Tab-separated table of C-alpha atoms in Angstrom:
chain	number	residue	atom	x	y	z
O	1324	MET	CA	144.500	94.357	93.508
O	1325	THR	CA	146.940	92.254	91.500
O	1326	TRP	CA	147.869	88.692	92.429
O	1327	GLU	CA	151.388	89.818	93.367
O	1328	MET	CA	150.041	92.513	95.700
O	1329	PHE	CA	147.673	89.991	97.306
O	1330	LEU	CA	150.552	87.617	98.042
O	1331	GLN	CA	152.644	90.514	99.347
O	1332	HIS	CA	149.904	91.532	101.790
O	1333	LEU	CA	149.221	87.917	102.742
O	1334	ALA	CA	152.892	87.393	103.651
O	1335	ASN	CA	152.849	90.557	105.769
O	1336	GLY	CA	149.601	89.469	107.423
O	1337	ILE	CA	150.958	86.019	108.313
O	1338	SER	CA	154.121	87.617	109.714
O	1339	LEU	CA	152.148	90.071	111.861
O	1340	GLY	CA	149.763	87.313	112.929
O	1341	SER	CA	152.719	85.201	114.049
O	1342	LEU	CA	153.881	87.998	116.340
O	1343	TYR	CA	150.381	88.367	117.765
O	1344	ALA	CA	150.280	84.599	118.313
O	1345	LEU	CA	153.541	84.512	120.284
O	1346	ILE	CA	152.381	87.206	122.675
O	1347	ALA	CA	148.824	85.831	122.894
O	1348	ILE	CA	150.157	82.488	124.158
O	1349	GLY	CA	151.401	84.250	127.300
O	1350	TYR	CA	147.929	85.643	127.988
O	1351	THR	CA	146.207	82.317	127.432
O	1352	MET	CA	148.675	80.289	129.549
O	1353	VAL	CA	148.297	82.542	132.571
O	1354	TYR	CA	144.526	82.605	132.197
O	1355	GLY	CA	144.419	78.830	131.848
O	1356	ILE	CA	146.086	78.358	135.235
O	1357	LEU	CA	145.042	81.379	137.303
O	1358	ARG	CA	141.889	82.527	135.488
O	1359	LEU	CA	143.672	85.867	135.412
O	1360	ILE	CA	144.363	88.319	132.577
O	1361	ASN	CA	147.959	89.444	133.009
O	1362	PHE	CA	147.595	93.068	131.883
O	1363	ALA	CA	151.333	93.595	132.396
O	1364	HIS	CA	152.158	91.078	129.645
O	1365	GLY	CA	152.276	93.738	126.914
O	1366	ASP	CA	154.678	95.768	129.019
O	1367	ILE	CA	156.914	92.735	129.560
O	1368	PHE	CA	156.993	92.471	125.761
O	1369	MET	CA	157.989	96.154	125.612
O	1370	MET	CA	160.779	95.665	128.154
O	1371	ALA	CA	162.176	92.816	126.062
O	1372	THR	CA	162.690	95.185	123.129
O	1373	TYR	CA	164.632	97.562	125.390
O	1374	PHE	CA	166.765	94.738	126.799
O	1375	ALA	CA	167.664	93.719	123.245
O	1376	PHE	CA	168.244	97.330	122.208
O	1377	PHE	CA	170.707	98.062	125.002
O	1378	GLY	CA	172.396	94.694	124.595
O	1379	VAL	CA	173.287	95.510	120.998
O	1380	PHE	CA	173.876	99.196	121.841
O	1381	PHE	CA	176.612	98.250	124.322
O	1382	GLY	CA	178.418	96.192	121.720
O	1383	LEU	CA	177.137	92.658	122.189
O	1384	PRO	CA	176.574	90.691	118.977
O	1385	TRP	CA	172.917	89.857	118.350
O	1386	TYR	CA	173.426	86.123	118.960
O	1387	ILE	CA	174.529	86.936	122.527
O	1388	ALA	CA	172.284	89.950	123.197
O	1389	PHE	CA	169.074	88.177	122.166
O	1390	PRO	CA	169.486	85.112	124.454
O	1391	ILE	CA	170.388	87.438	127.347
O	1392	THR	CA	167.218	89.402	126.544
O	1393	ILE	CA	165.124	86.240	126.819
O	1394	ILE	CA	166.684	85.355	130.190
O	1395	LEU	CA	166.154	88.869	131.598
O	1396	THR	CA	162.557	88.908	130.366
O	1397	ILE	CA	161.866	85.523	131.993
O	1398	LEU	CA	163.209	86.878	135.297
O	1399	LEU	CA	161.076	90.015	134.902
O	1400	GLY	CA	157.928	87.989	134.223
O	1401	MET	CA	158.527	85.710	137.193
O	1402	GLY	CA	159.303	88.745	139.353
O	1403	VAL	CA	155.995	90.364	138.397
O	1404	GLU	CA	154.182	87.159	139.370
O	1405	ILE	CA	155.886	87.057	142.780
O	1406	ALA	CA	155.457	90.766	143.520
O	1407	ALA	CA	152.004	91.480	142.115
O	1408	TYR	CA	150.037	88.219	142.067
O	1409	ARG	CA	151.334	85.596	144.489
O	1410	SER	CA	150.188	87.236	147.720
O	1411	LEU	CA	146.727	87.864	146.208
O	1412	ARG	CA	146.176	84.357	144.902
O	1413	ASP	CA	143.345	83.675	147.355
O	1414	ALA	CA	141.960	87.212	147.190
O	1415	PRO	CA	138.862	88.194	145.159
O	1416	LYS	CA	139.446	88.297	141.406
O	1417	ILE	CA	138.866	92.044	141.283
O	1418	SER	CA	141.828	92.574	143.642
O	1419	ILE	CA	144.138	90.562	141.364
O	1420	MET	CA	142.875	92.471	138.326
O	1421	ILE	CA	143.586	95.816	139.996
O	1422	SER	CA	147.054	94.568	140.916
O	1423	ALA	CA	147.652	93.515	137.296
O	1424	ILE	CA	146.630	96.944	135.998
O	1425	GLY	CA	148.825	98.594	138.627
O	1426	ALA	CA	151.811	96.433	137.611
O	1427	SER	CA	151.242	97.462	133.985
O	1428	PHE	CA	151.211	101.187	134.806
O	1429	LEU	CA	154.253	100.791	137.065
O	1430	ILE	CA	156.349	99.113	134.349
O	1431	GLU	CA	155.304	101.679	131.737
O	1432	ASN	CA	156.156	104.669	133.911
O	1433	LEU	CA	159.415	103.144	135.136
O	1434	ALA	CA	160.368	102.637	131.481
O	1435	ILE	CA	159.615	106.299	130.741
O	1436	VAL	CA	161.751	107.429	133.694
O	1437	ILE	CA	164.659	105.050	132.971
O	1438	PHE	CA	164.718	104.983	129.158
O	1439	GLY	CA	163.085	108.329	128.355
O	1440	GLY	CA	159.915	108.940	126.386
O	1441	ARG	CA	161.647	109.633	123.087
O	1442	PRO	CA	161.411	106.769	120.551
O	1443	LYS	CA	164.616	104.881	119.822
O	1444	ALA	CA	165.680	103.138	116.632
O	1445	PHE	CA	165.941	99.394	117.176
O	1446	PRO	CA	169.209	98.012	115.696
O	1447	THR	CA	168.673	96.107	112.468
O	1448	GLU	CA	170.573	92.994	111.404
O	1449	GLU	CA	171.057	92.312	107.706
O	1450	LEU	CA	170.635	88.585	108.291
O	1451	PHE	CA	166.984	89.260	109.193
O	1452	THR	CA	166.120	92.434	107.301
O	1453	LYS	CA	167.626	91.659	103.898
O	1454	VAL	CA	164.972	91.848	101.183
O	1455	VAL	CA	164.283	88.704	99.175
O	1456	TYR	CA	162.692	88.936	95.705
O	1457	ILE	CA	160.303	86.245	94.485
O	1458	GLY	CA	159.186	87.344	91.058
O	1459	ASN	CA	157.626	90.765	91.551
O	1460	ILE	CA	157.177	90.192	95.290
O	1461	SER	CA	159.725	91.684	97.680
O	1462	VAL	CA	159.732	90.547	101.314
O	1463	GLN	CA	162.215	90.626	104.168
O	1464	ARG	CA	163.787	87.390	105.336
O	1465	LEU	CA	162.176	88.103	108.689
O	1466	THR	CA	158.742	87.691	107.072
O	1467	PHE	CA	159.578	84.020	106.500
O	1468	ILE	CA	161.477	83.555	109.770
O	1469	ILE	CA	158.699	84.769	112.102
O	1470	PRO	CA	156.000	82.192	111.133
O	1471	ILE	CA	158.542	79.353	111.159
O	1472	VAL	CA	159.769	80.316	114.646
O	1473	THR	CA	156.163	80.606	115.866
O	1474	ILE	CA	155.207	77.132	114.607
O	1475	ILE	CA	158.368	75.563	116.063
O	1476	LEU	CA	157.748	77.177	119.454
O	1477	LEU	CA	154.101	76.082	119.380
O	1478	VAL	CA	155.101	72.456	118.736
O	1479	MET	CA	157.704	72.595	121.525
O	1480	LEU	CA	155.204	74.128	123.935
O	1481	LEU	CA	152.509	71.558	123.149
O	1482	TYR	CA	155.062	68.793	123.723
O	1483	LEU	CA	156.058	70.371	127.050
O	1484	ILE	CA	152.457	70.620	128.229
O	1485	ASN	CA	151.246	67.228	127.021
O	1486	LYS	CA	154.320	64.990	127.410
O	1487	THR	CA	156.342	66.195	130.404
O	1488	LYS	CA	155.883	66.219	134.179
O	1489	THR	CA	156.043	70.017	134.194
O	1490	GLY	CA	153.214	70.137	131.674
O	1491	MET	CA	151.248	67.601	133.682
O	1492	ALA	CA	151.630	69.822	136.745
O	1493	MET	CA	150.422	72.845	134.745
O	1494	ARG	CA	147.357	70.953	133.563
O	1495	ALA	CA	146.640	69.765	137.095
O	1496	VAL	CA	146.908	73.276	138.543
O	1497	SER	CA	144.654	74.636	135.793
O	1498	LYS	CA	141.925	72.193	136.851
O	1499	ASP	CA	142.080	72.471	140.639
O	1500	HIS	CA	144.730	74.166	142.785
O	1501	GLU	CA	143.843	72.417	146.013
O	1502	THR	CA	143.693	68.905	144.560
O	1503	ALA	CA	146.955	69.445	142.680
O	1504	LYS	CA	148.587	70.592	145.915
O	1505	LEU	CA	147.353	67.480	147.723
O	1506	MET	CA	148.868	65.351	144.938
O	1507	GLY	CA	152.302	66.851	145.596
O	1508	VAL	CA	152.403	69.572	142.927
O	1509	ASN	CA	154.429	72.643	143.890
O	1510	ILE	CA	151.859	75.338	143.057
O	1511	ASP	CA	154.212	78.323	143.367
O	1512	ARG	CA	156.897	76.766	141.181
O	1513	THR	CA	154.369	75.669	138.550
O	1514	ILE	CA	152.785	79.114	138.293
O	1515	SER	CA	156.203	80.815	138.174
O	1516	THR	CA	157.231	78.429	135.394
O	1517	THR	CA	154.094	79.345	133.472
O	1518	PHE	CA	154.878	83.061	133.775
O	1519	GLY	CA	158.479	82.356	132.752
O	1520	ILE	CA	157.457	80.483	129.599
O	1521	GLY	CA	154.951	83.162	128.641
O	1522	SER	CA	157.567	85.866	129.208
O	1523	ALA	CA	160.119	83.972	127.091
O	1524	LEU	CA	157.651	83.875	124.200
O	1525	ALA	CA	156.934	87.588	124.720
O	1526	ALA	CA	160.696	88.245	124.596
O	1527	ILE	CA	161.076	86.389	121.299
O	1528	GLY	CA	158.050	88.233	119.957
O	1529	GLY	CA	159.475	91.557	121.170
O	1530	ILE	CA	162.836	90.953	119.507
O	1531	MET	CA	161.213	90.096	116.187
O	1532	TRP	CA	158.774	92.987	116.549
O	1533	GLY	CA	161.703	95.370	117.004
O	1534	LEU	CA	163.436	93.958	113.928
O	1535	LYS	CA	160.254	94.258	111.845
O	1536	PHE	CA	159.108	97.649	113.171
O	1537	PRO	CA	162.425	99.253	114.232
O	1538	GLN	CA	161.138	101.978	116.519
O	1539	ILE	CA	160.621	101.396	120.231
O	1540	GLN	CA	159.134	103.547	122.991
O	1541	PRO	CA	157.832	102.880	126.530
O	1542	LEU	CA	154.151	102.702	125.572
O	1543	MET	CA	154.650	100.467	122.561
O	1544	GLY	CA	153.311	97.419	124.414
O	1545	VAL	CA	149.845	98.853	125.060
O	1546	MET	CA	148.141	98.369	121.694
O	1547	PRO	CA	149.923	95.118	120.705
O	1548	GLY	CA	149.115	93.818	124.190
O	1549	LEU	CA	145.411	94.579	123.739
O	1550	LYS	CA	145.373	93.050	120.271
O	1551	CYS	CA	147.100	89.897	121.472
O	1552	PHE	CA	144.558	89.615	124.270
O	1553	ILE	CA	141.850	89.905	121.589
O	1554	ALA	CA	143.623	87.199	119.572
O	1555	ALA	CA	143.577	84.932	122.630
O	1556	VAL	CA	139.847	85.552	123.090
O	1557	ILE	CA	139.156	84.897	119.398
O	1558	GLY	CA	140.991	81.578	119.527
O	1559	GLY	CA	139.518	80.590	122.887
O	1560	ILE	CA	141.157	82.016	125.995
O	1561	GLY	CA	142.966	79.227	127.830
O	1562	ASN	CA	143.650	77.218	124.654
O	1563	ILE	CA	147.225	77.530	123.346
O	1564	THR	CA	146.506	76.343	119.806
O	1565	GLY	CA	143.480	78.623	119.758
O	1566	ALA	CA	145.659	81.612	120.719
O	1567	VAL	CA	147.936	80.911	117.747
O	1568	ILE	CA	144.966	80.551	115.389
O	1569	GLY	CA	143.463	83.763	116.769
O	1570	GLY	CA	146.763	85.583	116.273
O	1571	PHE	CA	147.069	84.495	112.658
O	1572	PHE	CA	143.412	85.350	112.003
O	1573	LEU	CA	143.702	88.826	113.511
O	1574	GLY	CA	146.999	89.636	111.779
O	1575	VAL	CA	145.872	88.538	108.317
O	1576	SER	CA	142.454	90.213	108.696
O	1577	GLU	CA	144.019	93.478	109.824
O	1578	ILE	CA	146.480	93.674	106.928
O	1579	MET	CA	143.922	92.598	104.333
O	1580	LEU	CA	141.377	95.154	105.566
O	1581	VAL	CA	143.867	97.976	105.055
O	1582	ALA	CA	144.957	96.552	101.686
O	1583	ILE	CA	141.424	96.180	100.268
O	1584	PHE	CA	139.782	99.207	101.907
O	1585	GLN	CA	142.568	101.757	101.905
O	1586	GLY	CA	140.202	104.471	103.109
O	1587	LEU	CA	139.841	102.584	106.410
O	1588	THR	CA	143.547	102.693	107.212
O	1589	GLY	CA	142.921	105.029	110.141
O	1590	TYR	CA	140.477	102.515	111.649
O	1591	ARG	CA	142.936	99.635	111.621
O	1592	ASP	CA	143.139	99.368	115.406
O	1593	ALA	CA	139.380	99.709	115.823
O	1594	PHE	CA	138.869	96.719	113.531
O	1595	ALA	CA	140.375	94.390	116.158
O	1596	PHE	CA	137.864	95.572	118.755
O	1597	ILE	CA	134.977	95.140	116.318
O	1598	ILE	CA	136.043	91.507	115.857
O	1599	LEU	CA	136.219	91.097	119.643
O	1600	ILE	CA	132.655	92.378	120.056
O	1601	LEU	CA	131.371	90.058	117.330
O	1602	VAL	CA	133.140	87.049	118.860
O	1603	LEU	CA	131.752	87.814	122.314
O	1604	LEU	CA	128.253	88.194	120.858
O	1605	PHE	CA	128.127	85.062	118.714
O	1606	LYS	CA	130.784	82.690	120.142
O	1607	PRO	CA	131.944	83.859	123.557
O	1608	THR	CA	134.172	80.808	124.068
O	1609	GLY	CA	136.196	81.564	120.917
O	1610	ILE	CA	137.122	79.316	118.000
O	1611	MET	CA	138.576	76.483	120.069
O	1612	GLY	CA	137.256	77.348	123.510
O	1613	GLU	CA	135.110	74.897	125.416
O	1614	LYS	CA	132.098	75.742	127.503
O	1615	ILE	CA	132.888	75.067	131.159
O	1616	SER	CA	129.991	73.970	133.318
O	1617	GLU	CA	130.078	74.621	137.055
O	1618	LYS	CA	128.658	72.194	139.566
O	1619	VAL	CA	126.167	73.659	142.004
């Protein structure tokens, strides 16, 4: 492998890892507050690509269609929380998990009925997809845009959580629902806000995913959703910075594996699950996860 090819693959790996990181943050935020894996998160990401697709398809310019997509995806995410999770908040964890899986299947099958099962070509915008040449390396502008957007959103999110009253409420709810409620925190609003923020990040990730891989279909959220969940586990489920680190690690590792061992291209998806097994065996709390002790 030449130096130019290595840099080319590294840029692609960082770009893919940034997308994984954006979606993984949604998983880790919901888990941090509810101790729940939102299995419908990958399907919310999928719906965002369709919202953006139809926005542009019906003639809206991208700078109007994409913000509308984010708003619709936030409403969808908050709606899923109200419909599938809120009434089961005090139920056994297995009941909430079954509800999450059911919500995922419902969204997928509704998408097949409404949008059809045939893949659609996501509209491309030259501003994002134009190829930039750096020496012998050719990369899309989007390859540079995605990591920058991810880092900016991470900084904004960390500021929100650590420096604002909304973030303080989220941290309080993540520690103890009952105590937070006694201190005047609106539990329902805080949890809905968390789902809304995670869905907004999934929408941004979905838009950039569609621009980078311009083919969408109703089941496209399944494998990215699983991989982003793995990224969250690698980084330390419940830790936002850890989710971003896990996303970058998984994306770069996946691209580099295919680049170095081209014969293993068909096992690209399996590689993510191998990493998950190794992490669970040797460091179950993830890279930045902390061991939580329970009082007896």
